[in-house]
Coordinates of C-alpha atoms in Angstrom, one line a residue:
M1 CA 114.8 118.1 107.3
Q2 CA 117.7 116.1 108.7
K3 CA 119.9 119.7 107.0
W4 CA 118.6 122.1 108.9
E5 CA 118.9 120.0 111.9
N6 CA 122.3 119.9 111.6
N7 CA 122.7 123.9 110.5
K8 CA 121.3 125.1 113.6
A9 CA 123.5 123.5 115.4
W10 CA 125.6 126.5 114.1
F11 CA 123.8 128.7 116.2
L12 CA 124.7 127.3 119.2
I13 CA 128.2 128.3 118.5
L14 CA 128.0 131.9 117.5
P15 CA 128.0 132.9 121.6
V16 CA 131.5 131.5 121.2
F17 CA 132.7 133.3 117.5
A18 CA 131.1 136.7 119.1
V19 CA 133.0 136.2 122.4
V20 CA 136.1 134.9 120.7
A21 CA 135.4 138.5 118.4
F22 CA 135.7 140.8 121.1
S23 CA 137.6 139.2 123.4
A24 CA 140.5 138.3 120.4
I25 CA 140.3 139.2 117.1
I26 CA 139.2 143.1 117.4
P27 CA 141.8 143.9 120.2
L28 CA 144.2 142.1 117.5
M29 CA 142.8 144.0 114.5
T30 CA 142.8 147.0 116.6
V31 CA 146.7 146.3 117.3
V32 CA 147.9 145.5 113.5
N33 CA 146.4 149.0 112.3
Y34 CA 147.9 151.0 115.4
S35 CA 151.2 149.0 114.0
V36 CA 151.4 150.4 110.8
Q37 CA 150.1 154.0 111.7
D38 CA 152.3 157.5 113.3
I39 CA 149.5 158.0 115.5
F40 CA 149.6 161.6 117.0
G41 CA 146.2 162.3 118.9
P42 CA 143.0 161.8 118.7
G43 CA 141.7 160.7 114.6
Q44 CA 145.5 162.3 113.9
S45 CA 147.7 159.7 112.4
I46 CA 149.9 159.0 109.1
F47 CA 150.3 155.5 107.4
V48 CA 153.6 154.4 107.6
G49 CA 153.4 150.6 106.4
T50 CA 156.0 148.8 108.0
E51 CA 158.8 151.5 108.9
W52 CA 158.0 150.7 112.4
F53 CA 158.3 146.5 112.3
K54 CA 161.8 147.5 110.5
E55 CA 162.7 149.7 113.8
V56 CA 161.9 148.1 116.3
L57 CA 163.3 144.7 115.0
H58 CA 166.9 147.2 114.4
D59 CA 166.2 148.5 118.3
Q60 CA 169.2 147.6 120.2
R61 CA 167.5 147.5 123.5
L62 CA 164.6 145.0 122.5
R63 CA 167.6 142.8 121.1
D64 CA 168.8 142.5 124.7
A65 CA 165.4 142.0 126.3
L66 CA 164.6 139.1 124.2
W67 CA 168.5 137.6 125.3
R68 CA 167.4 138.6 128.9
Q69 CA 164.0 137.2 128.5
L70 CA 165.1 134.2 126.9
L71 CA 167.7 133.7 129.8
F72 CA 165.1 134.1 132.1
S73 CA 162.6 131.6 130.6
S74 CA 165.5 128.7 130.0
L75 CA 166.7 128.9 133.7
V76 CA 162.6 128.7 135.0
L77 CA 162.0 126.0 133.3
L78 CA 165.4 124.5 134.1
I79 CA 164.7 124.2 138.0
E80 CA 160.8 124.2 137.9
I81 CA 160.3 121.0 135.8
P82 CA 162.7 119.0 137.3
L83 CA 161.9 120.4 141.0
G84 CA 158.5 119.4 140.7
V85 CA 159.0 116.3 139.7
L86 CA 161.2 115.8 142.7
I87 CA 158.4 116.9 145.0
A88 CA 155.7 115.4 143.2
L89 CA 157.7 112.1 143.7
A90 CA 158.1 112.0 147.1
L91 CA 154.6 113.5 147.9
P92 CA 152.3 110.9 149.9
R93 CA 150.3 108.7 148.0
K94 CA 147.8 107.9 150.8
G95 CA 146.2 109.7 153.6
W96 CA 145.4 112.2 154.9
T97 CA 148.7 113.9 154.5
V98 CA 148.0 114.1 150.6
S99 CA 145.5 116.5 151.3
A100 CA 147.2 118.5 153.7
C101 CA 150.3 118.3 151.3
L102 CA 148.5 119.3 148.3
V103 CA 147.3 122.6 150.1
L104 CA 149.7 124.0 151.4
L105 CA 151.9 123.6 147.9
A106 CA 148.3 125.5 146.3
L107 CA 148.4 128.2 148.4
P108 CA 151.4 130.3 146.9
L109 CA 149.4 129.8 143.6
L110 CA 146.4 132.2 145.4
I111 CA 148.4 135.1 145.9
P112 CA 147.8 137.8 143.0
W113 CA 151.1 138.9 141.7
N114 CA 151.3 141.9 143.0
V115 CA 151.6 140.5 146.4
I116 CA 154.1 138.1 145.6
G117 CA 156.7 141.0 144.3
T118 CA 155.5 143.5 147.5
T119 CA 156.4 140.4 149.7
W120 CA 159.3 139.8 148.3
V121 CA 160.5 143.6 148.2
V122 CA 160.2 143.1 152.0
F123 CA 161.1 139.5 152.2
T124 CA 164.5 140.6 150.6
R125 CA 165.3 143.9 152.1
P126 CA 168.6 143.8 153.3
D127 CA 167.7 146.2 156.3
I128 CA 164.2 144.8 157.8
G129 CA 163.5 141.5 155.7
L130 CA 164.2 138.2 156.9
F131 CA 166.0 136.9 154.2
G132 CA 168.1 140.2 153.3
A133 CA 168.9 140.5 157.2
T134 CA 169.8 137.0 157.7
L135 CA 172.1 136.5 154.8
N136 CA 173.4 140.3 156.2
A137 CA 174.2 138.9 159.4
L138 CA 176.2 136.1 157.5
G139 CA 178.7 138.7 155.8
I140 CA 176.8 138.3 152.5
A141 CA 176.2 142.2 151.4
F142 CA 172.3 141.3 149.4
D143 CA 170.9 143.9 148.0
H144 CA 168.6 143.7 144.9
T145 CA 168.6 147.6 144.5
S146 CA 171.5 147.8 143.4
S147 CA 172.8 144.2 142.4
P148 CA 172.0 143.3 138.7
L149 CA 173.1 139.5 139.9
H150 CA 171.8 140.1 143.2
A151 CA 168.3 141.3 141.3
W152 CA 167.8 138.1 139.1
I153 CA 168.9 135.7 142.0
T154 CA 165.5 137.4 144.4
V155 CA 163.4 137.3 140.5
M156 CA 164.4 133.3 140.3
L157 CA 163.6 132.9 143.8
M158 CA 160.4 134.8 143.9
E159 CA 159.5 132.9 140.0
V160 CA 160.7 129.2 141.3
W161 CA 158.5 130.0 144.9
H162 CA 155.6 131.3 142.8
W163 CA 155.0 128.6 140.4
T164 CA 157.0 125.3 141.3
P165 CA 154.0 124.2 143.0
L166 CA 151.3 124.1 139.5
V167 CA 154.5 122.0 138.0
V168 CA 154.5 119.6 141.0
L169 CA 150.1 119.0 141.1
L170 CA 150.5 118.7 137.7
A171 CA 153.5 115.8 138.4
Y172 CA 151.7 114.4 141.0
A173 CA 148.2 113.8 139.2
G174 CA 150.1 112.1 136.3
L175 CA 151.9 109.8 138.9
R176 CA 148.3 108.8 139.9
A177 CA 147.0 107.8 136.9
I178 CA 149.0 105.3 136.9
P179 CA 147.6 101.9 137.4
D180 CA 149.4 99.7 140.7
A181 CA 149.9 96.8 138.0
Y182 CA 152.8 98.7 136.5
Y183 CA 154.6 99.4 139.8
Q184 CA 153.4 95.4 140.7
A185 CA 154.7 93.7 136.9
A186 CA 158.5 96.0 138.4
K187 CA 158.0 94.7 142.0
I188 CA 158.5 91.4 140.1
D189 CA 160.9 91.7 137.6
G190 CA 162.7 93.7 140.8
A191 CA 163.2 96.6 138.7
T192 CA 165.0 99.7 140.6
N193 CA 163.7 103.3 141.9
W194 CA 165.6 104.6 139.2
A195 CA 164.3 102.3 136.3
I196 CA 160.5 102.2 137.3
F197 CA 160.8 106.1 137.0
R198 CA 162.9 105.9 134.0
F199 CA 160.6 103.5 131.9
I200 CA 157.0 103.7 134.0
Q201 CA 156.7 107.5 135.3
L202 CA 158.1 109.4 133.5
P203 CA 157.1 108.6 130.1
K204 CA 153.2 108.0 131.9
M205 CA 154.2 112.0 133.0
R206 CA 154.9 112.9 129.3
G207 CA 151.6 114.3 128.7
V208 CA 151.4 116.6 132.2
L209 CA 154.6 117.7 131.9
T210 CA 153.8 119.0 128.2
I211 CA 151.5 120.8 129.4
A212 CA 153.6 122.2 132.8
V213 CA 156.6 123.4 130.6
L214 CA 153.9 125.2 127.8
L215 CA 152.4 126.8 130.7
R216 CA 155.5 127.9 132.7
F217 CA 157.3 129.0 129.1
M218 CA 154.7 131.2 128.2
D219 CA 154.1 132.5 131.7
S220 CA 158.0 133.5 132.1
F221 CA 157.9 134.5 129.0
L222 CA 154.8 137.4 129.8
I223 CA 156.2 138.5 133.3
Y224 CA 155.8 141.7 134.5
A225 CA 154.3 142.5 138.0
E226 CA 156.4 141.1 139.9
P227 CA 159.9 142.1 138.4
F228 CA 158.1 145.6 138.3
V229 CA 156.7 145.2 141.9
L230 CA 160.4 144.6 142.7
T231 CA 162.9 146.0 140.7
G232 CA 160.8 148.2 138.3
G233 CA 163.5 146.9 135.4
G234 CA 166.5 147.9 137.4
P235 CA 168.7 147.7 138.7
G236 CA 170.1 149.2 135.0
N237 CA 167.6 147.0 132.7
S238 CA 168.9 144.4 134.1
T239 CA 165.5 143.2 135.1
T240 CA 163.8 144.4 132.1
F241 CA 161.8 141.8 130.4
L242 CA 160.2 142.2 127.0
S243 CA 156.8 143.0 128.7
I244 CA 158.9 146.0 130.8
Y245 CA 160.1 147.4 127.8
L246 CA 156.8 146.9 125.7
V247 CA 154.8 149.1 128.6
K248 CA 158.0 151.7 128.7
V249 CA 157.5 151.9 125.5
A250 CA 153.9 152.6 124.9
V251 CA 153.0 154.0 128.2
G252 CA 156.5 155.8 129.3
Q253 CA 157.2 156.9 126.0
F254 CA 153.6 156.7 124.3
D255 CA 154.8 156.4 121.1
L256 CA 151.6 153.7 120.3
G257 CA 153.4 152.8 116.6
P258 CA 156.5 150.9 118.1
A259 CA 155.1 149.4 121.1
A260 CA 151.6 148.0 118.3
A261 CA 154.6 146.9 116.2
F262 CA 155.9 145.1 118.7
S263 CA 153.5 143.2 120.6
L264 CA 153.0 141.6 117.3
I265 CA 157.0 140.7 117.4
Y266 CA 156.0 139.8 120.9
F267 CA 153.2 137.6 120.0
L268 CA 155.1 136.2 116.4
I269 CA 157.6 134.9 119.5
V270 CA 155.3 133.3 121.8
L271 CA 153.3 131.5 119.4
L272 CA 156.8 130.4 117.3
F273 CA 158.5 129.1 120.9
C274 CA 155.3 127.3 122.0
Y275 CA 155.2 125.6 118.8
I276 CA 158.7 124.2 119.1
F277 CA 158.1 123.0 122.7
F278 CA 154.7 121.3 122.0
Q279 CA 156.1 119.4 118.7
A280 CA 159.4 118.7 120.2
L281 CA 158.3 117.0 123.6
L282 CA 155.1 115.3 121.4
N283 CA 158.2 113.6 119.7
V284 CA 159.9 112.4 122.9
G285 CA 160.1 108.0 123.2
T286 CA 158.5 107.9 119.6
G287 CA 161.5 107.3 117.9
E288 CA 162.8 104.5 120.7
K289 CA 158.8 102.4 119.7
R290 CA 159.6 103.1 116.0

């Protein structure tokens, strides 16, 4: 009787298996199937094995997009994580200003991605945009539609403005979880602000910062809507990141086989980097303990 009751618990998680299969496993298997087929039309395809994987791995445009994507995601992490921690440290701890600051910080997170891109298109226009027109009035010829450097600056500013609040909220939650006794003990010992940050606040925020780094890396590595709306991947291919290049292959050229192989390689790259980040951040500080 006891054994039957334990087995009944498996029926409770069957809906979860069904949802995961419908939302993840079946689409993934479809992509795997497409990646080994040369598709001419509905019901017309030839099995080609790993040919598309070899072609994609030798594609110079894919390598350029990958290095461009790695540079972009690295810059995002280098800017957003320290900036988010600094803002979280500067936020008030008590009073009505806490709620006001948190609500204001969370506003960019509530705006849809395509609206963010459209807003920054207007904001940075050299003729009518506040940002672009101001720079031009100061003698700086800023135009993200013709200059690759200006396009990169605009995409970075847009990304930092949009997602740094997420890091702030996570870091602030980590700071609020530190008991007051830690600060009181540090005050008695005469610890400086830097020592409190180095030995109390930063170690206690390690968990939330791990989540922040993983979330921001994955999201920045999958970025599509904002740069596509802002520059369309240009000027030239200067802001053609992996996701934009994938859409060009799948939709623009309608090469479904190479696009499917590209998708699987893209997925494995994201998975690999997330694993490396996760293991590296988990091991931070363990050496000192040993």
